[in-house]
């Protein structure tokens, strides 16, 4: 699997740090976002902790462009904002991204797409991947 995921959201649903952390806490995976997370302002590496250990990922915000394929447009609907995630080889980083994307899908009506296709990944599948990564440590 590629080390990247894309979340499509309505601009008004992009969560602030407190709301996103609350959604992450509900997953019970011991992931904490850095206080530096700020919607539309965080544009590089975002530190996190996973069960007390350093982790994190790259995050970027952008507007959805008008050049979407018909299938992609059908998948994301009228969502106008992209949150793009990338991570390295550390399984803690993968767990953090999967958990954040699970929270975005469950609590903020995000559609999460794998860059290798234009089919959405369900919140349940994302959570299973986050849990599997967490359990492998």
mmCIF file of N, CA, C and O in Angstrom, residues 54-90:
data_model
loop_
_atom_site.group_PDB
_atom_site.id
_atom_site.type_symbol
_atom_site.label_atom_id
_atom_site.label_comp_id
_atom_site.label_asym_id
_atom_site.label_seq_id
_atom_site.Cartn_x
_atom_site.Cartn_y
_atom_site.Cartn_z
ATOM 1 N N UNK A 54 7.233 8.967 20.142
ATOM 2 C CA UNK A 54 7.163 9.909 19.026
ATOM 3 C C UNK A 54 6.643 9.228 17.763
ATOM 4 O O UNK A 54 7.030 8.099 17.445
ATOM 5 N N UNK A 55 5.790 9.935 17.079
ATOM 6 C CA UNK A 55 5.265 9.522 15.779
ATOM 7 C C UNK A 55 4.839 10.796 15.070
ATOM 8 O O UNK A 55 5.011 11.892 15.598
ATOM 9 N N UNK A 56 4.274 10.679 13.913
ATOM 10 C CA UNK A 56 3.779 11.846 13.204
ATOM 11 C C UNK A 56 3.656 11.558 11.729
ATOM 12 O O UNK A 56 3.907 10.445 11.269
ATOM 13 N N UNK A 57 3.285 12.586 10.980
ATOM 14 C CA UNK A 57 3.059 12.431 9.554
ATOM 15 C C UNK A 57 3.070 13.809 8.900
ATOM 16 O O UNK A 57 2.968 14.832 9.571
ATOM 17 N N UNK A 58 3.160 13.811 7.592
ATOM 18 C CA UNK A 58 3.080 15.045 6.825
ATOM 19 C C UNK A 58 1.616 15.305 6.500
ATOM 20 O O UNK A 58 0.888 14.382 6.125
ATOM 21 N N UNK A 59 1.183 16.550 6.650
ATOM 22 C CA UNK A 59 -0.198 16.924 6.371
ATOM 23 C C UNK A 59 -0.209 18.183 5.519
ATOM 24 O O UNK A 59 0.597 19.087 5.724
ATOM 25 N N UNK A 60 -1.107 18.219 4.565
ATOM 26 C CA UNK A 60 -1.287 19.377 3.688
ATOM 27 C C UNK A 60 -2.781 19.604 3.477
ATOM 28 O O UNK A 60 -3.546 18.657 3.387
ATOM 29 N N UNK A 61 -3.162 20.858 3.403
ATOM 30 C CA UNK A 61 -4.548 21.243 3.111
ATOM 31 C C UNK A 61 -4.570 21.926 1.746
ATOM 32 O O UNK A 61 -3.662 22.679 1.422
ATOM 33 N N UNK A 62 -5.621 21.668 0.990
ATOM 34 C CA UNK A 62 -5.793 22.376 -0.277
ATOM 35 C C UNK A 62 -7.249 22.330 -0.702
ATOM 36 O O UNK A 62 -8.032 21.534 -0.186
ATOM 37 N N UNK A 63 -7.575 23.189 -1.636
ATOM 38 C CA UNK A 63 -8.918 23.185 -2.206
ATOM 39 C C UNK A 63 -9.017 22.071 -3.235
ATOM 40 O O UNK A 63 -8.035 21.752 -3.909
ATOM 41 N N UNK A 64 -10.200 21.500 -3.360
ATOM 42 C CA UNK A 64 -10.435 20.499 -4.393
ATOM 43 C C UNK A 64 -10.486 21.227 -5.729
ATOM 44 O O UNK A 64 -11.205 22.207 -5.881
ATOM 45 N N UNK A 65 -9.714 20.764 -6.666
ATOM 46 C CA UNK A 65 -9.699 21.383 -7.998
ATOM 47 C C UNK A 65 -10.871 20.911 -8.846
ATOM 48 O O UNK A 65 -11.569 19.953 -8.507
ATOM 49 N N UNK A 66 -11.064 21.564 -9.946
ATOM 50 C CA UNK A 66 -12.174 21.239 -10.826
ATOM 51 C C UNK A 66 -11.869 20.161 -11.849
ATOM 52 O O UNK A 66 -12.714 19.797 -12.647
ATOM 53 N N UNK A 67 -10.657 19.611 -11.817
ATOM 54 C CA UNK A 67 -10.248 18.639 -12.830
ATOM 55 C C UNK A 67 -10.370 17.190 -12.357
ATOM 56 O O UNK A 67 -9.598 16.334 -12.725
ATOM 57 N N UNK A 68 -11.385 16.895 -11.546
ATOM 58 C CA UNK A 68 -11.587 15.545 -11.052
ATOM 59 C C UNK A 68 -12.202 14.662 -12.131
ATOM 60 O O UNK A 68 -13.041 15.117 -12.905
ATOM 61 N N UNK A 69 -11.796 13.409 -12.128
ATOM 62 C CA UNK A 69 -12.425 12.456 -13.042
ATOM 63 C C UNK A 69 -13.890 12.279 -12.639
ATOM 64 O O UNK A 69 -14.254 12.537 -11.478
ATOM 65 N N UNK A 70 -14.728 11.847 -13.551
ATOM 66 C CA UNK A 70 -16.141 11.641 -13.192
ATOM 67 C C UNK A 70 -16.327 10.674 -12.023
ATOM 68 O O UNK A 70 -17.169 10.902 -11.151
ATOM 69 N N UNK A 71 -15.525 9.600 -11.972
ATOM 70 C CA UNK A 71 -15.636 8.641 -10.866
ATOM 71 C C UNK A 71 -15.235 9.270 -9.543
ATOM 72 O O UNK A 71 -15.875 9.052 -8.519
ATOM 73 N N UNK A 72 -14.164 10.060 -9.576
ATOM 74 C CA UNK A 72 -13.712 10.714 -8.357
ATOM 75 C C UNK A 72 -14.722 11.760 -7.909
ATOM 76 O O UNK A 72 -15.043 11.863 -6.730
ATOM 77 N N UNK A 73 -15.247 12.511 -8.844
ATOM 78 C CA UNK A 73 -16.262 13.518 -8.520
ATOM 79 C C UNK A 73 -17.491 12.844 -7.892
ATOM 80 O O UNK A 73 -18.052 13.346 -6.914
ATOM 81 N N UNK A 74 -17.874 11.706 -8.416
ATOM 82 C CA UNK A 74 -19.014 10.978 -7.853
ATOM 83 C C UNK A 74 -18.706 10.507 -6.436
ATOM 84 O O UNK A 74 -19.580 10.521 -5.564
ATOM 85 N N UNK A 75 -17.457 10.110 -6.188
ATOM 86 C CA UNK A 75 -17.081 9.604 -4.865
ATOM 87 C C UNK A 75 -17.041 10.712 -3.817
ATOM 88 O O UNK A 75 -17.476 10.508 -2.687
ATOM 89 N N UNK A 76 -16.532 11.887 -4.173
ATOM 90 C CA UNK A 76 -16.344 12.945 -3.168
ATOM 91 C C UNK A 76 -17.497 13.935 -3.103
ATOM 92 O O UNK A 76 -17.585 14.719 -2.156
ATOM 93 N N UNK A 77 -18.364 13.915 -4.089
ATOM 94 C CA UNK A 77 -19.519 14.813 -4.071
ATOM 95 C C UNK A 77 -19.106 16.272 -4.071
ATOM 96 O O UNK A 77 -18.200 16.670 -4.793
ATOM 97 N N UNK A 78 -19.759 17.050 -3.224
ATOM 98 C CA UNK A 78 -19.508 18.497 -3.182
ATOM 99 C C UNK A 78 -18.426 18.900 -2.182
ATOM 100 O O UNK A 78 -18.263 20.090 -1.912
ATOM 101 N N UNK A 79 -17.726 17.952 -1.612
ATOM 102 C CA UNK A 79 -16.673 18.298 -0.661
ATOM 103 C C UNK A 79 -15.642 19.185 -1.357
ATOM 104 O O UNK A 79 -15.250 18.914 -2.478
ATOM 105 N N UNK A 80 -15.197 20.223 -0.661
ATOM 106 C CA UNK A 80 -14.365 21.234 -1.302
ATOM 107 C C UNK A 80 -12.949 21.352 -0.751
ATOM 108 O O UNK A 80 -12.170 22.191 -1.195
ATOM 109 N N UNK A 81 -12.605 20.513 0.220
ATOM 110 C CA UNK A 81 -11.302 20.613 0.876
ATOM 111 C C UNK A 81 -10.616 19.257 0.908
ATOM 112 O O UNK A 81 -11.259 18.233 1.153
ATOM 113 N N UNK A 82 -9.320 19.285 0.680
ATOM 114 C CA UNK A 82 -8.490 18.080 0.756
ATOM 115 C C UNK A 82 -7.566 18.191 1.955
ATOM 116 O O UNK A 82 -6.958 19.233 2.188
ATOM 117 N N UNK A 83 -7.472 17.104 2.693
ATOM 118 C CA UNK A 83 -6.406 16.916 3.675
ATOM 119 C C UNK A 83 -5.583 15.748 3.153
ATOM 120 O O UNK A 83 -6.088 14.630 3.044
ATOM 121 N N UNK A 84 -4.339 16.016 2.777
ATOM 122 C CA UNK A 84 -3.462 14.988 2.227
ATOM 123 C C UNK A 84 -2.471 14.552 3.301
ATOM 124 O O UNK A 84 -1.867 15.381 3.974
ATOM 125 N N UNK A 85 -2.320 13.241 3.447
ATOM 126 C CA UNK A 85 -1.454 12.652 4.471
ATOM 127 C C UNK A 85 -0.386 11.792 3.811
ATOM 128 O O UNK A 85 -0.671 11.027 2.900
ATOM 129 N N UNK A 86 0.845 11.899 4.323
ATOM 130 C CA UNK A 86 1.959 11.027 3.913
ATOM 131 C C UNK A 86 2.708 10.627 5.173
ATOM 132 O O UNK A 86 2.785 11.402 6.127
ATOM 133 N N UNK A 87 3.276 9.440 5.144
ATOM 134 C CA UNK A 87 4.057 8.983 6.285
ATOM 135 C C UNK A 87 5.220 8.137 5.798
ATOM 136 O O UNK A 87 5.253 7.691 4.657
ATOM 137 N N UNK A 88 6.184 7.946 6.689
ATOM 138 C CA UNK A 88 7.364 7.144 6.384
ATOM 139 C C UNK A 88 7.123 5.675 6.707
ATOM 140 O O UNK A 88 5.987 5.214 6.788
ATOM 141 N N UNK A 89 8.189 4.966 6.926
ATOM 142 C CA UNK A 89 8.106 3.529 7.140
ATOM 143 C C UNK A 89 7.778 3.091 8.555
ATOM 144 O O UNK A 89 7.549 1.903 8.792
ATOM 145 N N UNK A 90 7.738 4.002 9.494
ATOM 146 C CA UNK A 90 7.473 3.647 10.887
ATOM 147 C C UNK A 90 5.998 3.275 11.062
ATOM 148 O O UNK A 90 5.110 4.040 10.690
#
